[in-house]
C-alpha positions as a printed NumPy array, in Angstrom:
array([[-13.473,   4.103,  36.609],
       [-14.104,   6.578,  33.806],
       [-11.574,   8.968,  35.355],
       [ -8.877,   6.308,  35.573],
       [ -8.967,   5.262,  31.918],
       [ -7.664,   8.534,  30.427],
       [ -4.966,   8.652,  33.117],
       [ -3.926,   5.11 ,  32.224],
       [ -3.872,   5.954,  28.541],
       [ -1.803,   9.074,  29.232],
       [  0.63 ,   7.051,  31.331],
       [  1.09 ,   4.552,  28.517],
       [  1.602,   7.348,  25.986],
       [  4.213,   8.992,  28.24 ],
       [  6.047,   5.681,  28.669],
       [  6.011,   5.126,  24.908],
       [  7.236,   8.662,  24.254],
       [  9.994,   8.344,  26.872],
       [ 11.191,   5.003,  25.48 ],
       [ 11.139,   6.301,  21.902],
       [ 13.012,   9.461,  22.912],
       [ 15.74 ,   7.451,  24.633],
       [ 16.199,   5.226,  21.583],
       [ 16.247,   8.202,  19.224],
       [ 18.817,   9.925,  21.422],
       [ 20.941,   6.759,  21.487],
       [ 21.019,   6.844,  17.692],
       [ 21.823,  10.615,  17.761],
       [ 18.979,  11.353,  15.338],
       [ 17.473,  14.822,  15.642],
       [ 16.297,  15.073,  12.027],
       [ 15.573,  12.383,   9.444],
       [ 15.672,  12.623,   5.671],
       [ 13.698,  10.295,   3.392],
       [ 14.354,  10.186,  -0.36 ],
       [ 11.365,   9.029,  -2.407],
       [  7.715,   9.855,  -1.697],
       [  6.255,   6.614,  -2.994],
       [  4.44 ,   4.059,  -0.852],
       [  7.58 ,   2.897,   0.98 ],
       [  9.166,   6.322,   1.456],
       [  5.935,   7.884,   2.657],
       [  5.358,   4.998,   5.076],
       [  8.869,   5.331,   6.519],
       [  8.502,   9.1  ,   6.916],
       [  5.105,   8.825,   8.585],
       [  6.166,   6.125,  11.054],
       [  9.307,   8.107,  11.966],
       [  7.182,  11.183,  12.664],
       [  4.632,   9.239,  14.694],
       [  6.807,   6.802,  16.617],
       [ 10.26 ,   8.39 ,  16.831],
       [  8.827,  11.932,  16.983],
       [ 11.584,  13.398,  14.801],
       [ 11.212,  16.05 ,  12.097],
       [ 11.311,  14.429,   8.653],
       [ 12.371,  16.042,   5.391],
       [ 10.674,  14.06 ,   2.603],
       [ 12.406,  14.588,  -0.752],
       [ 11.101,  13.702,  -4.197],
       [ 11.846,  15.402,  -7.523],
       [  8.137,  15.236,  -8.392],
       [  5.808,  17.822,  -6.854],
       [  2.881,  15.597,  -7.804],
       [  4.35 ,  12.618,  -5.925],
       [  4.941,  14.761,  -2.856],
       [  1.372,  16.1  ,  -2.877],
       [ -0.015,  12.608,  -3.345],
       [  2.192,  11.228,  -0.582],
       [  1.33 ,  13.932,   1.947],
       [ -2.383,  13.579,   1.139],
       [ -2.1  ,   9.833,   1.752],
       [ -0.31 ,  10.464,   5.072],
       [ -3.127,  12.779,   6.155],
       [ -5.673,  10.135,   5.157],
       [ -3.877,   7.48 ,   7.241],
       [ -3.684,   9.812,  10.246],
       [ -7.38 ,  10.68 ,   9.934],
       [ -8.215,   6.967,   9.811],
       [ -6.221,   6.339,  13.   ],
       [ -8.061,   9.193,  14.714],
       [-11.447,   7.845,  13.607],
       [-10.578,   4.443,  15.065],
       [ -9.338,   6.048,  18.318],
       [ -5.821,   4.704,  17.791],
       [ -4.446,   8.221,  18.234],
       [ -5.847,  11.606,  19.236],
       [ -6.366,  14.498,  16.837],
       [ -3.561,  16.314,  18.65 ],
       [ -1.163,  13.419,  18.011],
       [ -2.186,  13.349,  14.347],
       [ -1.563,  17.094,  14.038],
       [  1.828,  16.742,  15.717],
       [  2.886,  13.954,  13.342],
       [  1.746,  15.896,  10.28 ],
       [  3.62 ,  18.988,  11.437],
       [  6.859,  16.971,  11.522],
       [  6.636,  16.141,   7.793],
       [  8.252,  18.654,   5.417],
       [  8.083,  17.923,   1.659],
       [ 10.96 ,  19.16 ,  -0.526],
       [ 12.034,  18.659,  -4.155],
       [ 15.814,  19.052,  -3.723],
       [ 18.378,  16.738,  -2.139],
       [ 20.19 ,  19.882,  -1.008],
       [ 17.541,  20.205,   1.717],
       [ 19.161,  17.209,   3.446],
       [ 22.223,  19.195,   4.515],
       [ 21.158,  19.155,   8.18 ],
       [ 19.939,  15.564,   8.712],
       [ 21.49 ,  13.01 ,  11.058],
       [ 20.05 ,   9.997,   9.257],
       [ 18.711,   9.604,   5.72 ],
       [ 16.8  ,   6.683,   4.22 ],
       [ 16.632,   6.282,   0.435],
       [ 13.44 ,   4.608,  -0.813],
       [ 13.435,   4.998,  -4.603],
       [ 12.71 ,   2.201,  -7.143],
       [ 15.065,  -0.782,  -7.402],
       [ 17.229,   0.718, -10.149],
       [ 20.901,   0.27 ,  -9.328],
       [ 22.343,   3.258, -11.206],
       [ 19.673,   5.55 ,  -9.7  ],
       [ 20.62 ,   4.518,  -6.169],
       [ 24.354,   4.854,  -6.913],
       [ 23.794,   8.397,  -8.191],
       [ 21.727,   9.358,  -5.136],
       [ 24.301,   8.029,  -2.673],
       [ 27.119,   9.782,  -4.49 ],
       [ 25.217,  13.045,  -3.983],
       [ 24.168,  12.29 ,  -0.39 ],
       [ 27.806,  11.759,   0.583],
       [ 28.513,  15.323,  -0.539],
       [ 25.351,  16.982,   0.8  ],
       [ 24.686,  15.353,   4.177],
       [ 26.728,  16.112,   7.312],
       [ 29.859,  13.998,   7.785],
       [ 28.281,  12.182,  10.739],
       [ 24.977,  11.307,   9.019],
       [ 23.981,   7.671,   8.538],
       [ 23.209,   6.959,   4.866],
       [ 20.634,   4.164,   4.679],
       [ 18.939,   2.44 ,   1.764],
       [ 15.64 ,   0.58 ,   1.692],
       [ 16.834,  -1.684,  -1.123],
       [ 15.386,  -5.193,  -1.209],
       [ 17.988,  -6.752,  -3.495],
       [ 20.927,  -4.499,  -4.491],
       [ 24.276,  -5.081,  -2.767],
       [ 24.926,  -2.67 ,   0.113],
       [ 28.648,  -2.935,  -0.593],
       [ 28.087,  -1.663,  -4.141],
       [ 25.868,   1.188,  -2.928],
       [ 28.472,   2.165,  -0.317],
       [ 31.205,   2.142,  -2.956],
       [ 29.246,   4.769,  -4.917],
       [ 29.89 ,   7.344,  -2.175],
       [ 33.552,   7.796,  -3.135],
       [ 35.941,   7.444,  -6.074],
       [ 38.75 ,   6.454,  -3.697],
       [ 38.155,   2.954,  -2.247],
       [ 40.653,   3.644,   0.552],
       [ 38.551,   6.581,   1.763],
       [ 35.83 ,   5.006,   3.914],
       [ 34.671,   8.2  ,   5.626],
       [ 31.35 ,   8.047,   3.775],
       [ 31.072,   4.355,   2.845],
       [ 31.449,   3.298,   6.499],
       [ 28.203,   5.188,   7.205],
       [ 26.178,   3.295,   4.583],
       [ 23.755,   0.612,   5.764],
       [ 20.434,  -0.874,   4.687],
       [ 17.22 ,  -0.45 ,   6.634],
       [ 14.92 ,  -2.661,   4.58 ],
       [ 11.385,  -2.033,   5.835],
       [  8.549,  -4.422,   5.126],
       [  5.472,  -3.27 ,   3.21 ],
       [  3.178,  -1.668,   4.331],
       [  5.539,   0.152,   6.684],
       [  2.871,   1.468,   9.13 ],
       [  1.644,  -2.107,   9.703],
       [  4.61 ,  -4.476,   9.456],
       [  6.937,  -4.623,  12.475],
       [  9.917,  -6.26 ,  10.793],
       [ 12.926,  -4.446,   9.326],
       [ 16.178,  -5.897,   8.001],
       [ 19.405,  -4.147,   8.945],
       [ 22.089,  -5.087,   6.412],
       [ 25.767,  -4.195,   6.578],
       [ 27.986,  -3.768,   3.552],
       [ 31.65 ,  -4.704,   3.638],
       [ 32.519,  -1.102,   4.541],
       [ 29.776,  -0.531,   7.169],
       [ 31.123,   0.314,  10.626],
       [ 29.815,  -1.26 ,  13.825],
       [ 28.79 ,   2.196,  15.05 ],
       [ 26.656,   2.69 ,  11.934],
       [ 25.032,  -0.71 ,  12.385],
       [ 24.302,  -0.037,  16.074],
       [ 22.755,   3.367,  15.375],
       [ 20.587,   1.943,  12.591],
       [ 19.286,  -0.764,  14.934],
       [ 18.533,   1.772,  17.676],
       [ 16.742,   4.177,  15.367],
       [ 14.574,   1.434,  13.882],
       [ 13.626,   0.422,  17.429],
       [ 12.675,   4.056,  18.086],
       [ 10.338,   3.731,  15.095],
       [  8.629,   0.834,  16.835],
       [ 10.187,  -1.808,  14.589],
       [ 11.753,  -5.172,  15.415],
       [ 15.145,  -5.33 ,  13.628],
       [ 16.769,  -8.462,  12.206],
       [ 20.42 ,  -8.233,  11.17 ],
       [ 21.501,  -9.744,   7.846],
       [ 24.736, -10.099,   5.928],
       [ 25.097,  -8.457,   2.512],
       [ 24.124, -11.535,   0.531],
       [ 21.815, -11.742,  -2.523],
       [ 18.217, -11.287,  -1.35 ],
       [ 19.358, -10.769,   2.252],
       [ 17.099, -12.674,   4.673],
       [ 13.506, -11.803,   3.771],
       [ 13.674, -12.119,  -0.008],
       [ 16.154, -14.993,   0.07 ],
       [ 13.421, -16.984,   1.82 ],
       [ 10.23 , -15.346,   0.525],
       [ 10.84 , -15.038,  -3.212],
       [ 11.725, -18.705,  -3.893],
       [  8.547, -19.609,  -1.968],
       [  6.47 , -17.359,  -4.234],
       [  8.345, -18.514,  -7.34 ],
       [  7.725, -22.177,  -6.482],
       [  4.011, -21.461,  -6.055],
       [  3.964, -19.932,  -9.568],
       [  5.789, -23.017, -10.906],
       [  3.149, -25.239,  -9.255],
       [  0.467, -23.238, -11.074],
       [  2.443, -23.244, -14.314],
       [  2.967, -27.024, -14.304],
       [ -0.557, -27.9  , -13.193],
       [  0.264, -29.218,  -9.715],
       [ -2.629, -27.129,  -8.42 ],
       [ -4.919, -24.305,  -9.445],
       [ -4.664, -20.755,  -8.093],
       [ -7.269, -21.107,  -5.356],
       [ -5.958, -24.462,  -4.13 ],
       [ -2.372, -23.186,  -3.928],
       [ -3.34 , -20.129,  -1.911],
       [ -5.869, -21.988,   0.252],
       [ -3.475, -24.713,   1.379],
       [ -0.862, -22.191,   2.474],
       [ -3.396, -19.959,   4.234],
       [ -5.187, -22.803,   5.969],
       [ -2.184, -25.067,   6.412],
       [  0.462, -22.622,   7.63 ],
       [ -1.708, -19.834,   9.104],
       [ -0.33 , -17.082,   6.844],
       [ -2.747, -14.181,   6.163],
       [ -2.638, -14.617,   2.384],
       [ -1.462, -17.243,  -0.051],
       [  1.72 , -16.882,  -2.135],
       [ -0.004, -15.927,  -5.399],
       [ -2.131, -13.242,  -3.765],
       [  0.955, -11.998,  -1.914],
       [  2.86 , -11.812,  -5.203],
       [  0.061,  -9.648,  -6.62 ],
       [  0.356,  -7.274,  -3.661],
       [  4.152,  -7.068,  -3.917],
       [  4.063,  -6.62 ,  -7.698],
       [  4.953,  -9.382, -10.14 ],
       [  7.589,  -7.173, -11.76 ],
       [  9.272,  -6.736,  -8.378],
       [  9.142, -10.485,  -7.718],
       [ 10.672, -11.184, -11.126],
       [ 13.409,  -8.579, -10.646],
       [ 14.439, -10.048,  -7.296],
       [ 14.446, -13.603,  -8.646],
       [ 16.707, -12.456, -11.49 ],
       [ 19.105, -10.91 ,  -8.962],
       [ 19.139, -14.107,  -6.882],
       [ 19.669, -16.251,  -9.965],
       [ 22.309, -13.99 , -11.506],
       [ 24.358, -13.351,  -8.372],
       [ 24.34 , -16.907,  -7.007],
       [ 24.374, -18.801, -10.314],
       [ 22.166, -21.377,  -8.593],
       [ 19.446, -22.887, -10.808],
       [ 17.052, -23.172,  -7.866],
       [ 16.532, -19.413,  -8.191],
       [ 15.538, -19.547, -11.886],
       [ 12.438, -17.36 , -12.304],
       [  9.249, -19.123, -13.341],
       [  8.514, -18.863, -17.072],
       [  4.901, -17.939, -16.261],
       [  6.049, -15.135, -13.966],
       [  8.067, -13.637, -16.828],
       [  5.147, -13.96 , -19.251],
       [  2.755, -12.214, -16.897],
       [  5.151,  -9.301, -16.505],
       [  5.509,  -9.141, -20.302],
       [  1.705,  -8.959, -20.547],
       [  1.618,  -6.062, -18.103],
       [ -0.227,  -8.16 , -15.528],
       [  1.737,  -6.888, -12.561],
       [ -0.766,  -7.569,  -9.796],
       [ -2.833,  -5.186,  -7.707],
       [ -1.133,  -2.021,  -8.967],
       [ -2.062,  -2.766, -12.603],
       [ -5.515,  -4.157, -11.847],
       [ -4.68 ,  -7.689, -12.938],
       [ -2.285, -10.399, -11.816],
       [ -3.15 , -13.86 , -10.591],
       [ -6.356, -12.176,  -9.421],
       [ -8.403,  -9.324, -10.893],
       [ -8.612,  -6.048,  -8.931]])
């Protein structure tokens, strides 16, 4: 029996590799670019290297962010090895596929690029304008945005709206956080996005081991259109005294079988991010049901942003 187990494990690994390779080939992705070495960008790059087995060029204009990101990737790989999720050889192979760079010009040979910088519209527009000039004419230009219109991002790739050679290759691959853990990813088309671009994005995300859901380019898309009003309503319940923090989180955890309650989840997402998305939903739809909670705004003003600042609805 002891001889059969490694053989079975090897067989499963070969099947996984073969399936991933076929999906990657279907998407015509031989090299991936990721812009932004923060938590999301690093997670996307690492999963692509591990699951899709493609070389990844990770770009960030900060050397410090790149060093921090790569160190975190190595820590995650070492943890997987220690828990026997992967072998040391697999960890070494994944690490070898990650190349940190500080210039967008290094993305001149990629087949697919995913932007994962902060939710600042003008920053994303500037990046996509540059990517359209730097990347090969066949490359898919994807964004990890959670709230900004894909149509607007695509429009930033050209000054001539009749020229869709670049804008037709723009799509959103909105990964869920943390990327190495969460299986879901939203694939969102802008008005200009071609069917070929959409199909290739779906196939490549499958090669990364993700389960894609396709959404229209509507404020909040699918995930945040549903999730953020849920979180916002929980904050309103706290704000108006319907229930205290622990009761609100406990009833949702124990009543709907979610792993954490809405207030704790908001802390993990970042209260500033929650507020920003609610403002987008409210502003773009004009619907009062998306009005951000007053308490949510006050907490952001106080600098109580959740886990990343050490204090939110809970103390960290």
